[in-house]
XYZ file of C-alpha atoms in Angstrom:
213
model
C -15.360 45.859 34.066
C -16.115 49.508 34.567
C -18.068 49.798 31.332
C -21.756 49.859 32.209
C -23.703 47.625 29.817
C -27.284 48.488 29.010
C -29.926 46.062 30.229
C -30.120 43.065 27.903
C -32.901 40.530 27.416
C -32.793 37.372 29.456
C -31.920 35.239 26.436
C -28.807 33.085 26.969
C -25.602 33.502 24.982
C -25.700 33.001 21.228
C -22.807 30.586 21.357
C -24.692 28.095 23.528
C -28.247 28.336 22.218
C -28.522 29.682 18.693
C -25.506 28.819 16.548
C -27.238 29.910 13.322
C -27.474 33.605 14.202
C -25.192 35.612 11.994
C -24.660 32.723 9.582
C -25.386 33.046 5.898
C -24.074 35.863 3.736
C -26.543 38.543 4.853
C -26.343 37.566 8.495
C -22.550 37.551 8.402
C -22.499 40.954 6.708
C -24.851 42.440 9.319
C -22.802 40.943 12.125
C -19.574 42.362 10.688
C -21.223 45.783 10.272
C -22.250 45.730 13.932
C -18.718 44.784 14.968
C -17.358 47.615 12.810
C -19.615 50.020 14.680
C -18.579 48.548 18.035
C -14.904 49.011 17.189
C -15.540 52.584 16.075
C -17.242 53.448 19.371
C -14.436 51.807 21.326
C -11.775 53.751 19.405
C -13.492 57.139 19.327
C -15.334 57.160 22.661
C -13.330 54.752 24.833
C -14.292 51.914 27.130
C -16.477 53.852 29.625
C -18.793 54.971 26.791
C -18.819 51.582 25.111
C -22.419 50.608 25.840
C -24.881 48.543 23.850
C -27.004 51.637 23.180
C -24.001 53.598 21.911
C -23.036 50.793 19.537
C -26.605 50.417 18.259
C -26.779 54.167 17.632
C -23.453 54.146 15.795
C -24.654 51.251 13.640
C -27.968 53.001 12.947
C -30.062 50.114 14.271
C -32.455 49.517 17.145
C -31.035 48.123 20.369
C -33.075 44.969 19.851
C -31.402 44.361 16.494
C -27.958 44.520 18.115
C -29.126 42.224 20.903
C -30.329 39.667 18.371
C -26.706 39.131 17.325
C -25.115 39.919 20.694
C -27.636 39.394 23.522
C -25.378 40.830 26.219
C -22.572 43.330 26.515
C -20.241 40.449 27.386
C -21.116 38.729 24.090
C -20.296 41.908 22.177
C -16.998 42.399 24.017
C -16.010 38.787 23.333
C -16.823 39.074 19.620
C -14.919 42.351 19.149
C -11.923 41.046 21.070
C -11.863 37.784 19.105
C -11.934 39.676 15.811
C -9.235 42.167 16.815
C -6.866 39.474 18.059
C -7.587 37.187 15.091
C -6.651 39.955 12.649
C -3.373 40.516 14.460
C -2.659 36.776 14.604
C -3.362 36.516 10.870
C -0.848 39.301 10.193
C 1.801 37.740 12.426
C 1.590 34.132 11.230
C 2.991 34.562 7.685
C 5.529 37.082 8.942
C 7.025 34.679 11.473
C 6.713 31.546 9.362
C 9.056 32.798 6.630
C 12.529 31.343 6.070
C 14.292 32.706 9.140
C 17.678 32.223 7.541
C 16.918 34.171 4.376
C 18.772 37.471 3.873
C 16.804 40.309 5.409
C 14.357 37.984 7.196
C 14.752 39.569 10.628
C 14.788 43.086 9.203
C 11.536 42.285 7.400
C 9.885 41.125 10.609
C 10.965 44.172 12.594
C 10.180 46.661 9.832
C 6.710 45.247 9.254
C 5.807 45.194 12.934
C 6.984 48.773 13.419
C 5.223 49.976 10.274
C 1.911 48.795 11.732
C 2.436 51.263 14.556
C 1.910 54.070 12.062
C -1.771 53.081 11.974
C -3.117 55.405 14.679
C -6.537 53.767 14.723
C -5.078 50.296 15.230
C -2.896 51.539 18.070
C -5.837 53.288 19.749
C -7.872 50.107 19.410
C -5.175 48.044 21.115
C -4.764 50.654 23.843
C -8.486 50.317 24.608
C -8.253 46.510 24.531
C -5.355 46.638 27.007
C -7.395 48.951 29.231
C -10.327 46.532 29.135
C -7.982 43.658 29.985
C -6.834 45.548 33.069
C -10.429 45.618 34.345
C -11.912 42.366 33.067
C -10.421 38.932 33.795
C -12.112 37.326 30.776
C -10.657 39.901 28.402
C -7.291 39.598 30.159
C -7.270 35.828 29.627
C -7.928 36.251 25.895
C -5.205 38.890 25.569
C -2.712 36.717 27.461
C -3.576 33.802 25.205
C -2.837 35.944 22.158
C 0.532 37.044 23.526
C 1.428 33.497 24.594
C 0.889 32.381 21.004
C 2.809 35.408 19.710
C 5.731 34.485 21.969
C 5.666 30.874 20.767
C 5.864 32.023 17.136
C 8.730 34.428 17.811
C 10.625 31.733 19.744
C 10.141 29.286 16.849
C 11.392 31.912 14.372
C 14.434 32.555 16.550
C 15.087 28.806 16.968
C 15.354 28.460 13.198
C 17.999 31.195 13.190
C 19.782 30.156 16.381
C 19.366 26.389 16.914
C 22.275 26.577 19.366
C 20.233 28.490 21.934
C 18.538 26.559 24.772
C 14.749 26.728 25.005
C 14.815 28.962 28.081
C 16.938 31.512 26.220
C 14.688 31.352 23.163
C 11.618 32.030 25.284
C 13.335 34.827 27.197
C 14.477 36.585 24.016
C 11.048 36.168 22.437
C 9.404 37.650 25.529
C 11.710 40.664 25.618
C 11.281 41.176 21.862
C 7.495 41.357 22.258
C 7.785 43.685 25.257
C 10.081 45.939 23.240
C 7.833 46.076 20.165
C 4.543 46.387 22.044
C 5.903 48.941 24.493
C 7.296 50.963 21.612
C 3.819 51.153 20.101
C 2.614 53.381 22.942
C 5.363 55.895 22.269
C 5.736 55.706 18.496
C 1.963 55.955 17.873
C 1.540 59.221 19.735
C -0.370 57.690 22.656
C 2.461 58.281 25.136
C 5.034 60.039 22.962
C 6.132 60.786 19.413
C 8.365 59.008 16.926
C 12.009 60.048 16.973
C 14.509 58.958 14.278
C 17.416 58.477 16.676
C 15.304 56.447 19.073
C 13.908 54.411 16.188
C 17.432 53.561 15.044
C 18.321 52.190 18.481
C 14.971 50.400 18.715
C 15.521 48.579 15.412
C 19.107 47.684 16.322
C 18.004 46.261 19.684
C 15.117 44.296 18.155
C 17.392 42.792 15.500
C 19.940 41.785 18.143
C 17.255 39.888 20.056
C 16.412 37.858 16.940
C 20.016 36.863 16.381
C 22.947 38.118 14.327
């Protein structure tokens, strides 16, 4: 990873040696506040500036306090990534577990996913996560795991609408659907372009076609 972590103490990872850190109401609140600060630095400053010292400064704490909860930069990256992907998974699960045959079910899925792209901060956060994944194999593995699960859920949703389709076709359509929606986020969020009503109309029509008639 090209981000240059600040020197950390020699203490091993929290996950393997001290499972009680961050537990309890106060500890959990402090940990979440530190992760909020870490996300803010990642969104506003970008990956190259995403150091332990920068996060500690943003959180208004000493570096040692941050390192108590996240001893190394890798621990902090893992925790932020887990939280970001968990939030997205939590949003997707109820959306894709609805009655796929109900009137407006597919339109609801597509509309909700595209409406999330209006959240500029969320889109910037994912753009930074994708950039980290391009440089760090551990982050890349976590991101791929998230999208593998996403694809499984979309394929299951589609199977409930189109039980006549073979598994290979279900997986292919689910994969293209995710590529379409995620790729659109770069353009519709202002990162690589701007929203356009005519393009949006074609985007929605194409996404709906992938999920079945």
